[in-house]
């Protein structure tokens, strides 16, 4: 535990400048958008600003980029990796520190920061324009769900950070796309097989995309209609992130110095 | 302290070490010498667990280095030839990294920094390369690890700093501590390193104390080139004459050793001159 704390402290001091810049950008965008909106609103009606909808981009895009880059300098640069490899801590402690920093502290910090930014911005708007919109609600179900999705999906980008030696974010996204296409092809073949009674040729005639009906009416495996969704949810919420963390762990553990000569 | 037995390591298909054997004892300042590409840095990285051996056994401070156990890493400080330091203050560096070394002494650190004339109020990024190296050396010495691995430590140091370096390392020696110093600058290390380890073509061809070397070979400087067949194993032209390496006639016979000539002689004739130290290697 002590080592994880030391690693987190190192991470904090290493990343705080980036965090301050991101915070300033988010606050600046909120403030400017709201100010302009209120100003324009003096001359006619404009759409309502909703803080709940604004967090997704910062959470997912910025968070995944940060996560993808989290091992770039330490594990993948010739000079940086010396300190990384010689750090007297276990590989799993390094991994846990990264998970805590990028999958837990980042989303929680961002959500709290968004709330504070909204409070400051709307406080100013109320004073200056005598008008404010509802603040960001950090405990709203949609926000909590977004945070939970981020927690799961960030494990993929953490694996990309460990696995790819450069262009970590782009390569992870492209790999995911390639995987999605492959999965789509496999799923297409499976559908062709599972609903084979429905197909009269290579292309199904009047195939209505109505999940419940299709599953119940045509499926040769009725257990799928009952267990498919819970199974999918279990795989997504329970298996996906531990699997990718495990792959990341082995990648971190097997990392070697490069260009030793 | 360090035992490597039949160690094999290769980059791709090209073997660098083939059944390499090495035994290093605690309480010494080992000098690791070798030509460019001999594998000195690779050997240091294998010993410190940064590279995995392909075959053979390795024991470093009672640990398998390939497992990179934190208890082993806590006892090793490795100063690489090239390094990166974060753009932070000395104070923050100490705050972040000294807790990983339980015996780290702030007092000793400040003492070494004073010897090296380092300004502790500066940011690390404001230090010159040589100052950064001295800072890391001070940190490593103050960490009180059992093993200090220094890869080309005098590269980038000015002349007074090289002398400071030798004095500081010599004064930091304790029976529990060992140094393994890889270098090309043999002259910088004279009067400091003992024993010597010479790595050549994937093998350790010499691993002996200087006393052990003196017992087996003698060196003499002559004005004229020694005649062939006069018991001379190696001759090298140096300014003002020739250096010759020959076998000692008795173990009591003593002569001053020139490490550079000794290295050249051993590498030029690994079987002949190197062969004299065969039994010392293991």
mmCIF file of N, CA and C in Angstrom, chain B residues 116-166:
data_model
loop_
_atom_site.group_PDB
_atom_site.id
_atom_site.type_symbol
_atom_site.label_atom_id
_atom_site.label_comp_id
_atom_site.label_asym_id
_atom_site.label_seq_id
_atom_site.Cartn_x
_atom_site.Cartn_y
_atom_site.Cartn_z
ATOM 1 N N UNK B 116 30.324 17.728 -4.098
ATOM 2 C CA UNK B 116 30.231 17.927 -5.550
ATOM 3 C C UNK B 116 29.863 19.374 -5.924
ATOM 4 N N UNK B 117 29.743 20.224 -4.927
ATOM 5 C CA UNK B 117 29.409 21.644 -5.129
ATOM 6 C C UNK B 117 28.115 21.830 -5.918
ATOM 7 N N UNK B 118 27.100 21.100 -5.493
ATOM 8 C CA UNK B 118 25.792 21.206 -6.160
ATOM 9 C C UNK B 118 24.906 22.161 -5.385
ATOM 10 N N UNK B 119 24.239 23.044 -6.119
ATOM 11 C CA UNK B 119 23.319 23.986 -5.493
ATOM 12 C C UNK B 119 21.951 23.302 -5.382
ATOM 13 N N UNK B 120 21.546 23.015 -4.155
ATOM 14 C CA UNK B 120 20.310 22.239 -3.958
ATOM 15 C C UNK B 120 19.047 23.073 -4.149
ATOM 16 N N UNK B 121 19.198 24.381 -4.332
ATOM 17 C CA UNK B 121 17.995 25.196 -4.543
ATOM 18 C C UNK B 121 17.618 25.247 -6.027
ATOM 19 N N UNK B 122 18.528 24.756 -6.873
ATOM 20 C CA UNK B 122 18.259 24.788 -8.322
ATOM 21 C C UNK B 122 17.274 23.691 -8.724
ATOM 22 N N UNK B 123 16.641 23.885 -9.884
ATOM 23 C CA UNK B 123 15.834 22.808 -10.455
ATOM 24 C C UNK B 123 16.768 21.816 -11.130
ATOM 25 N N UNK B 124 16.366 20.565 -11.188
ATOM 26 C CA UNK B 124 17.228 19.550 -11.793
ATOM 27 C C UNK B 124 17.485 19.854 -13.267
ATOM 28 N N UNK B 125 16.472 20.443 -13.922
ATOM 29 C CA UNK B 125 16.626 20.730 -15.355
ATOM 30 C C UNK B 125 17.646 21.844 -15.599
ATOM 31 N N UNK B 126 17.972 22.605 -14.548
ATOM 32 C CA UNK B 126 18.950 23.692 -14.712
ATOM 33 C C UNK B 126 20.384 23.195 -14.535
ATOM 34 N N UNK B 127 20.526 21.975 -14.065
ATOM 35 C CA UNK B 127 21.866 21.407 -13.902
ATOM 36 C C UNK B 127 22.460 21.050 -15.268
ATOM 37 N N UNK B 128 23.789 21.100 -15.351
ATOM 38 C CA UNK B 128 24.450 20.602 -16.563
ATOM 39 C C UNK B 128 24.447 19.071 -16.508
ATOM 40 N N UNK B 129 24.861 18.440 -17.604
ATOM 41 C CA UNK B 129 24.873 16.975 -17.640
ATOM 42 C C UNK B 129 25.744 16.394 -16.508
ATOM 43 N N UNK B 130 26.933 17.011 -16.351
ATOM 44 C CA UNK B 130 27.850 16.533 -15.310
ATOM 45 C C UNK B 130 27.260 16.718 -13.919
ATOM 46 N N UNK B 131 26.586 17.841 -13.715
ATOM 47 C CA UNK B 131 25.972 18.091 -12.398
ATOM 48 C C UNK B 131 24.832 17.105 -12.128
ATOM 49 N N UNK B 132 24.082 16.804 -13.188
ATOM 50 C CA UNK B 132 22.995 15.821 -13.030
ATOM 51 C C UNK B 132 23.582 14.474 -12.619
ATOM 52 N N UNK B 133 24.697 14.137 -13.260
ATOM 53 C CA UNK B 133 25.334 12.858 -12.958
ATOM 54 C C UNK B 133 25.801 12.836 -11.502
ATOM 55 N N UNK B 134 26.388 13.946 -11.065
ATOM 56 C CA UNK B 134 26.864 14.025 -9.685
ATOM 57 C C UNK B 134 25.680 13.982 -8.712
ATOM 58 N N UNK B 135 24.584 14.622 -9.113
ATOM 59 C CA UNK B 135 23.383 14.585 -8.268
ATOM 60 C C UNK B 135 22.897 13.144 -8.097
ATOM 61 N N UNK B 136 22.840 12.423 -9.214
ATOM 62 C CA UNK B 136 22.363 11.035 -9.140
ATOM 63 C C UNK B 136 23.331 10.165 -8.337
ATOM 64 N N UNK B 137 24.610 10.446 -8.495
ATOM 65 C CA UNK B 137 25.602 9.683 -7.736
ATOM 66 C C UNK B 137 25.425 9.964 -6.237
ATOM 67 N N UNK B 138 25.220 11.235 -5.888
ATOM 68 C CA UNK B 138 25.003 11.586 -4.478
ATOM 69 C C UNK B 138 23.749 10.889 -3.953
ATOM 70 N N UNK B 139 22.709 10.869 -4.783
ATOM 71 C CA UNK B 139 21.457 10.209 -4.381
ATOM 72 C C UNK B 139 21.699 8.710 -4.189
ATOM 73 N N UNK B 140 22.408 8.115 -5.134
ATOM 74 C CA UNK B 140 22.680 6.673 -5.054
ATOM 75 C C UNK B 140 23.508 6.310 -3.836
ATOM 76 N N UNK B 141 24.521 7.118 -3.562
ATOM 77 C CA UNK B 141 25.367 6.833 -2.396
ATOM 78 C C UNK B 141 24.577 7.003 -1.103
ATOM 79 N N UNK B 142 23.738 8.042 -1.062
ATOM 80 C CA UNK B 142 22.942 8.289 0.152
ATOM 81 C C UNK B 142 21.842 7.247 0.329
ATOM 82 N N UNK B 143 21.495 6.555 -0.748
ATOM 83 C CA UNK B 143 20.466 5.501 -0.646
ATOM 84 C C UNK B 143 20.993 4.284 0.107
ATOM 85 N N UNK B 144 22.292 4.215 0.235
ATOM 86 C CA UNK B 144 22.950 3.141 0.991
ATOM 87 C C UNK B 144 22.547 1.758 0.519
ATOM 88 N N UNK B 145 22.466 1.616 -0.804
ATOM 89 C CA UNK B 145 22.162 0.296 -1.349
ATOM 90 C C UNK B 145 23.409 -0.579 -1.265
ATOM 91 N N UNK B 146 23.208 -1.866 -1.286
ATOM 92 C CA UNK B 146 24.363 -2.772 -1.182
ATOM 93 C C UNK B 146 25.176 -2.808 -2.469
ATOM 94 N N UNK B 147 24.519 -2.561 -3.579
ATOM 95 C CA UNK B 147 25.213 -2.614 -4.867
ATOM 96 C C UNK B 147 24.975 -1.326 -5.648
ATOM 97 N N UNK B 148 26.064 -0.701 -6.065
ATOM 98 C CA UNK B 148 25.949 0.476 -6.933
ATOM 99 C C UNK B 148 26.542 0.132 -8.284
ATOM 100 N N UNK B 149 25.722 0.256 -9.296
ATOM 101 C CA UNK B 149 26.175 -0.028 -10.657
ATOM 102 C C UNK B 149 26.361 1.313 -11.363
ATOM 103 N N UNK B 150 27.551 1.564 -11.811
ATOM 104 C CA UNK B 150 27.834 2.845 -12.460
ATOM 105 C C UNK B 150 28.335 2.565 -13.877
ATOM 106 N N UNK B 151 27.582 3.061 -14.848
ATOM 107 C CA UNK B 151 27.931 2.826 -16.245
ATOM 108 C C UNK B 151 28.589 4.087 -16.795
ATOM 109 N N UNK B 152 29.845 3.995 -17.096
ATOM 110 C CA UNK B 152 30.631 5.127 -17.586
ATOM 111 C C UNK B 152 30.418 6.362 -16.705
ATOM 112 N N UNK B 153 30.716 6.261 -15.426
ATOM 113 C CA UNK B 153 30.364 7.374 -14.527
ATOM 114 C C UNK B 153 31.164 8.650 -14.761
ATOM 115 N N UNK B 154 32.366 8.545 -15.351
ATOM 116 C CA UNK B 154 33.160 9.775 -15.497
ATOM 117 C C UNK B 154 32.922 10.474 -16.831
ATOM 118 N N UNK B 155 32.128 9.862 -17.709
ATOM 119 C CA UNK B 155 31.782 10.549 -18.969
ATOM 120 C C UNK B 155 31.018 11.818 -18.642
ATOM 121 N N UNK B 156 31.445 12.920 -19.163
ATOM 122 C CA UNK B 156 30.725 14.172 -18.933
ATOM 123 C C UNK B 156 31.179 14.913 -17.692
ATOM 124 N N UNK B 157 32.098 14.332 -16.936
ATOM 125 C CA UNK B 157 32.593 15.034 -15.743
ATOM 126 C C UNK B 157 33.857 15.812 -16.103
ATOM 127 N N UNK B 158 33.994 17.016 -15.508
ATOM 128 C CA UNK B 158 35.221 17.771 -15.760
ATOM 129 C C UNK B 158 36.373 17.182 -14.931
ATOM 130 N N UNK B 159 37.573 17.678 -15.152
ATOM 131 C CA UNK B 159 38.754 17.050 -14.526
ATOM 132 C C UNK B 159 38.672 17.061 -12.991
ATOM 133 N N UNK B 160 38.358 18.210 -12.354
ATOM 134 C CA UNK B 160 38.261 18.158 -10.881
ATOM 135 C C UNK B 160 37.158 17.205 -10.402
ATOM 136 N N UNK B 161 36.076 17.117 -11.178
ATOM 137 C CA UNK B 161 34.964 16.243 -10.775
ATOM 138 C C UNK B 161 35.366 14.774 -10.827
ATOM 139 N N UNK B 162 36.237 14.436 -11.768
ATOM 140 C CA UNK B 162 36.680 13.035 -11.858
ATOM 141 C C UNK B 162 37.455 12.663 -10.596
ATOM 142 N N UNK B 163 38.272 13.592 -10.161
ATOM 143 C CA UNK B 163 39.041 13.354 -8.945
ATOM 144 C C UNK B 163 38.100 13.278 -7.737
ATOM 145 N N UNK B 164 37.123 14.197 -7.686
ATOM 146 C CA UNK B 164 36.107 14.165 -6.607
ATOM 147 C C UNK B 164 35.363 12.840 -6.615
ATOM 148 N N UNK B 165 35.042 12.418 -7.833
ATOM 149 C CA UNK B 165 34.306 11.163 -7.979
ATOM 150 C C UNK B 165 35.097 10.012 -7.358
ATOM 151 N N UNK B 166 36.374 9.906 -7.715
ATOM 152 C CA UNK B 166 37.205 8.809 -7.185
ATOM 153 C C UNK B 166 37.274 8.865 -5.664
#
